């Protein structure tokens, strides 16, 4: 990196010299000044961007250290880009996983990262980022997705999207529920969990159970201030799953131990579960 900066500096100085020389050529003064100013701006932007990137990495590493978590600038081999198949995954191209934070929340293994992708090409190309937090589950569960009710959800339903209705009118007004297995969804979204999901910290939070993961996504890059509140909601969902639902899917919390211990097999960073 340092060598690249040195080479770049030589190139820039050469171009600046050309611009300065151009300033002494009759009729070329304005062009030379414009070249010099343009190059100065480009160098400043490049150096400033690199500095900001380094500062952000240091801040994330400091947060991880204070929280007892681990920070990695990229996916350390966990396979986070294919954590699930639904949103925000599988969109666009040039997909990436950065700003990976791994640790535990209330004895559940947990992960946070920035997921990026690009849509379009040429002048229509756009970069997108989503801050994902997730916890592994002790067993596979049918896909269950909750998103905020709104214009987008209503449009999706007019086009045939599913929206499971629950016993709570307040909940139905706040969320759209897409469930592959309505019976299991009804069992997971029992009255106590519905009450939890109607609290201010949970309303509007998008999350999905798919396979052995429960994850939530929000637009933008990693926001450490949002990790604990979102994991608090996900933790409440996991702990609220009735025993009979787990048993139907090959796991018994009474026999096999708490969800966090069993789920650690899906989380390479978590300590091994205690011997039963």
CSV table of C-alpha atoms in Angstrom, one decimal, residues 55-274:
chain,number,residue,atom,x,y,z
A,55,UNK,CA,-10.5,5.5,11.6
A,56,UNK,CA,-13.7,3.5,11.2
A,57,UNK,CA,-11.8,0.2,11.4
A,58,UNK,CA,-10.1,1.4,14.6
A,59,UNK,CA,-13.5,2.4,16.1
A,60,UNK,CA,-15.1,-1.0,15.3
A,61,UNK,CA,-12.1,-2.8,16.7
A,62,UNK,CA,-12.3,-0.7,19.9
A,63,UNK,CA,-16.1,-1.4,20.2
A,64,UNK,CA,-15.5,-5.1,19.8
A,65,UNK,CA,-12.7,-5.1,22.4
A,66,UNK,CA,-14.9,-3.3,24.9
A,67,UNK,CA,-17.9,-5.6,24.3
A,68,UNK,CA,-15.8,-8.8,24.4
A,69,UNK,CA,-16.4,-9.4,20.8
A,70,UNK,CA,-14.0,-10.0,17.8
A,71,UNK,CA,-13.7,-7.7,14.8
A,72,UNK,CA,-12.6,-8.6,11.3
A,73,UNK,CA,-12.6,-6.3,8.3
A,74,UNK,CA,-14.0,-9.1,6.0
A,75,UNK,CA,-15.7,-12.4,6.4
A,76,UNK,CA,-13.2,-14.6,8.3
A,77,UNK,CA,-14.5,-17.8,6.6
A,78,UNK,CA,-18.0,-18.0,8.1
A,79,UNK,CA,-19.8,-17.9,4.8
A,80,UNK,CA,-21.9,-14.8,5.8
A,81,UNK,CA,-22.6,-13.8,2.1
A,82,UNK,CA,-24.8,-16.9,1.9
A,83,UNK,CA,-26.3,-16.8,5.4
A,84,UNK,CA,-29.8,-16.9,3.9
A,85,UNK,CA,-31.4,-16.6,0.5
A,86,UNK,CA,-33.9,-13.8,1.2
A,87,UNK,CA,-33.4,-10.1,1.6
A,88,UNK,CA,-30.9,-8.5,1.6
A,89,UNK,CA,-28.9,-11.5,0.3
A,90,UNK,CA,-28.8,-12.6,-3.3
A,91,UNK,CA,-29.5,-9.2,-4.9
A,92,UNK,CA,-27.5,-7.5,-7.6
A,93,UNK,CA,-23.9,-8.3,-8.2
A,94,UNK,CA,-20.4,-7.5,-6.6
A,95,UNK,CA,-21.7,-8.8,-3.2
A,96,UNK,CA,-19.4,-8.2,-0.2
A,97,UNK,CA,-19.3,-8.8,3.5
A,98,UNK,CA,-17.3,-6.3,5.6
A,99,UNK,CA,-17.1,-5.0,9.2
A,100,UNK,CA,-17.7,-8.4,10.8
A,101,UNK,CA,-18.3,-8.4,14.5
A,102,UNK,CA,-18.8,-11.8,16.3
A,103,UNK,CA,-19.5,-12.5,19.9
A,104,UNK,CA,-22.4,-13.4,22.2
A,105,UNK,CA,-25.6,-11.7,23.4
A,106,UNK,CA,-27.3,-13.1,26.5
A,107,UNK,CA,-25.5,-16.5,26.0
A,108,UNK,CA,-26.6,-16.7,22.3
A,109,UNK,CA,-23.8,-16.6,19.7
A,110,UNK,CA,-24.3,-13.5,17.6
A,111,UNK,CA,-22.9,-11.8,14.5
A,112,UNK,CA,-23.1,-8.3,13.0
A,113,UNK,CA,-21.8,-7.2,9.6
A,114,UNK,CA,-22.2,-4.9,6.6
A,115,UNK,CA,-23.5,-6.6,3.5
A,116,UNK,CA,-23.0,-4.8,0.2
A,117,UNK,CA,-24.1,-5.3,-3.4
A,118,UNK,CA,-24.4,-3.3,-6.6
A,119,UNK,CA,-27.3,-3.0,-9.0
A,120,UNK,CA,-27.4,-1.7,-12.6
A,121,UNK,CA,-24.4,-0.8,-14.7
A,122,UNK,CA,-22.9,2.3,-16.3
A,123,UNK,CA,-24.6,5.5,-15.3
A,124,UNK,CA,-27.4,3.5,-13.6
A,125,UNK,CA,-25.0,1.6,-11.3
A,126,UNK,CA,-25.8,2.0,-7.6
A,127,UNK,CA,-24.1,0.6,-4.5
A,128,UNK,CA,-26.2,-0.6,-1.6
A,129,UNK,CA,-25.4,-1.5,2.0
A,130,UNK,CA,-27.3,-3.3,4.7
A,131,UNK,CA,-26.4,-3.8,8.4
A,132,UNK,CA,-27.2,-7.4,9.3
A,133,UNK,CA,-27.3,-8.8,12.8
A,134,UNK,CA,-28.1,-12.5,13.4
A,135,UNK,CA,-28.1,-15.4,15.8
A,136,UNK,CA,-27.8,-19.1,14.9
A,137,UNK,CA,-30.7,-21.4,15.9
A,138,UNK,CA,-30.4,-24.8,17.5
A,139,UNK,CA,-32.4,-26.4,14.7
A,140,UNK,CA,-33.8,-25.8,11.2
A,141,UNK,CA,-37.1,-24.0,11.2
A,142,UNK,CA,-39.5,-23.1,8.3
A,143,UNK,CA,-39.0,-19.7,6.8
A,144,UNK,CA,-40.8,-16.9,8.6
A,145,UNK,CA,-40.3,-13.3,7.7
A,146,UNK,CA,-41.7,-10.2,9.4
A,147,UNK,CA,-41.5,-6.7,7.8
A,148,UNK,CA,-43.1,-3.5,8.6
A,149,UNK,CA,-46.6,-2.9,7.2
A,150,UNK,CA,-46.7,0.0,4.8
A,151,UNK,CA,-47.1,1.1,1.2
A,152,UNK,CA,-44.5,-1.5,0.0
A,153,UNK,CA,-46.2,-4.3,1.9
A,154,UNK,CA,-49.6,-3.4,0.7
A,155,UNK,CA,-48.4,-3.3,-2.9
A,156,UNK,CA,-46.7,-6.7,-2.5
A,157,UNK,CA,-50.0,-8.1,-1.2
A,158,UNK,CA,-51.9,-6.8,-4.2
A,159,UNK,CA,-49.5,-8.7,-6.3
A,160,UNK,CA,-50.2,-12.0,-4.4
A,161,UNK,CA,-47.7,-11.8,-1.5
A,162,UNK,CA,-48.6,-13.7,1.6
A,163,UNK,CA,-49.6,-12.0,4.9
A,164,UNK,CA,-50.5,-14.3,7.7
A,165,UNK,CA,-53.1,-12.8,10.1
A,166,UNK,CA,-52.6,-13.2,13.8
A,167,UNK,CA,-55.0,-12.8,16.8
A,168,UNK,CA,-53.8,-9.3,17.5
A,169,UNK,CA,-55.2,-6.5,15.3
A,170,UNK,CA,-52.4,-4.1,16.5
A,171,UNK,CA,-49.9,-6.7,15.4
A,172,UNK,CA,-51.6,-7.2,12.0
A,173,UNK,CA,-51.6,-3.4,11.5
A,174,UNK,CA,-47.9,-3.2,12.3
A,175,UNK,CA,-46.4,-6.2,10.4
A,176,UNK,CA,-46.7,-8.2,7.3
A,177,UNK,CA,-46.0,-11.9,8.0
A,178,UNK,CA,-44.8,-14.2,5.3
A,179,UNK,CA,-44.7,-17.8,6.5
A,180,UNK,CA,-43.8,-21.0,4.6
A,181,UNK,CA,-45.6,-23.0,7.3
A,182,UNK,CA,-48.6,-21.1,8.8
A,183,UNK,CA,-49.0,-23.7,11.6
A,184,UNK,CA,-45.4,-23.2,12.9
A,185,UNK,CA,-45.7,-19.5,12.4
A,186,UNK,CA,-48.8,-19.3,14.6
A,187,UNK,CA,-47.0,-21.4,17.3
A,188,UNK,CA,-43.9,-19.1,17.3
A,189,UNK,CA,-46.0,-15.9,17.2
A,190,UNK,CA,-48.0,-16.6,20.3
A,191,UNK,CA,-49.5,-13.8,22.4
A,192,UNK,CA,-46.4,-13.2,24.6
A,193,UNK,CA,-44.2,-12.9,21.5
A,194,UNK,CA,-46.7,-10.6,19.8
A,195,UNK,CA,-46.6,-8.4,22.9
A,196,UNK,CA,-42.8,-8.3,22.7
A,197,UNK,CA,-42.8,-7.4,19.1
A,198,UNK,CA,-45.2,-4.5,19.7
A,199,UNK,CA,-42.8,-2.7,22.0
A,200,UNK,CA,-41.2,0.5,20.7
A,201,UNK,CA,-37.8,-1.1,20.2
A,202,UNK,CA,-39.2,-3.9,18.0
A,203,UNK,CA,-41.9,-2.2,15.9
A,204,UNK,CA,-40.7,-1.8,12.3
A,205,UNK,CA,-37.7,-4.2,12.7
A,206,UNK,CA,-37.5,-6.5,9.7
A,207,UNK,CA,-36.3,-10.1,10.5
A,208,UNK,CA,-36.4,-13.5,9.1
A,209,UNK,CA,-36.1,-17.1,10.3
A,210,UNK,CA,-34.5,-19.2,7.5
A,211,UNK,CA,-32.7,-22.5,8.0
A,212,UNK,CA,-30.6,-22.3,11.1
A,213,UNK,CA,-30.4,-18.5,11.3
A,214,UNK,CA,-32.6,-15.7,12.6
A,215,UNK,CA,-31.4,-12.4,11.2
A,216,UNK,CA,-32.4,-8.8,10.9
A,217,UNK,CA,-31.4,-6.2,8.3
A,218,UNK,CA,-31.5,-2.4,8.1
A,219,UNK,CA,-30.3,-0.1,5.3
A,220,UNK,CA,-26.8,1.4,5.7
A,221,UNK,CA,-23.5,0.3,7.1
A,222,UNK,CA,-22.8,-1.2,10.6
A,223,UNK,CA,-24.2,1.0,13.4
A,224,UNK,CA,-22.8,-0.4,16.7
A,225,UNK,CA,-25.4,1.6,18.6
A,226,UNK,CA,-28.1,-0.6,16.9
A,227,UNK,CA,-26.5,-4.0,17.6
A,228,UNK,CA,-27.7,-4.6,21.2
A,229,UNK,CA,-31.3,-3.3,20.7
A,230,UNK,CA,-31.8,-5.5,17.6
A,231,UNK,CA,-30.2,-8.5,19.2
A,232,UNK,CA,-32.5,-7.9,22.2
A,233,UNK,CA,-35.5,-8.4,19.9
A,234,UNK,CA,-34.1,-11.5,18.2
A,235,UNK,CA,-33.2,-13.0,21.6
A,236,UNK,CA,-36.8,-12.5,22.7
A,237,UNK,CA,-38.0,-14.3,19.6
A,238,UNK,CA,-35.6,-17.3,20.1
A,239,UNK,CA,-36.4,-17.7,23.8
A,240,UNK,CA,-40.1,-17.4,23.0
A,241,UNK,CA,-40.2,-20.4,20.7
A,242,UNK,CA,-42.3,-23.1,22.4
A,243,UNK,CA,-40.7,-26.4,23.3
A,244,UNK,CA,-43.0,-28.4,21.1
A,245,UNK,CA,-41.9,-26.4,18.0
A,246,UNK,CA,-38.3,-27.2,18.7
A,247,UNK,CA,-39.2,-30.8,19.4
A,248,UNK,CA,-41.0,-31.0,16.0
A,249,UNK,CA,-37.8,-30.0,14.4
A,250,UNK,CA,-35.3,-32.3,16.2
A,251,UNK,CA,-34.3,-30.3,19.2
A,252,UNK,CA,-35.4,-30.4,22.8
A,253,UNK,CA,-34.2,-27.6,25.1
A,254,UNK,CA,-34.8,-29.7,28.2
A,255,UNK,CA,-32.8,-32.6,26.9
A,256,UNK,CA,-30.3,-31.0,24.6
A,257,UNK,CA,-29.5,-27.8,26.6
A,258,UNK,CA,-30.3,-24.2,26.1
A,259,UNK,CA,-30.5,-22.7,22.5
A,260,UNK,CA,-27.2,-20.9,22.8
A,261,UNK,CA,-25.2,-24.1,23.6
A,262,UNK,CA,-26.9,-26.1,20.8
A,263,UNK,CA,-26.7,-23.3,18.3
A,264,UNK,CA,-22.9,-22.8,18.8
A,265,UNK,CA,-22.3,-25.6,16.3
A,266,UNK,CA,-23.5,-23.2,13.6
A,267,UNK,CA,-21.2,-20.4,14.9
A,268,UNK,CA,-17.5,-21.2,14.4
A,269,UNK,CA,-16.5,-18.3,16.7
A,270,UNK,CA,-18.5,-19.6,19.7
A,271,UNK,CA,-17.0,-21.7,22.4
A,272,UNK,CA,-17.9,-25.4,22.3
A,273,UNK,CA,-21.1,-26.3,24.1
A,274,UNK,CA,-20.8,-27.9,27.5
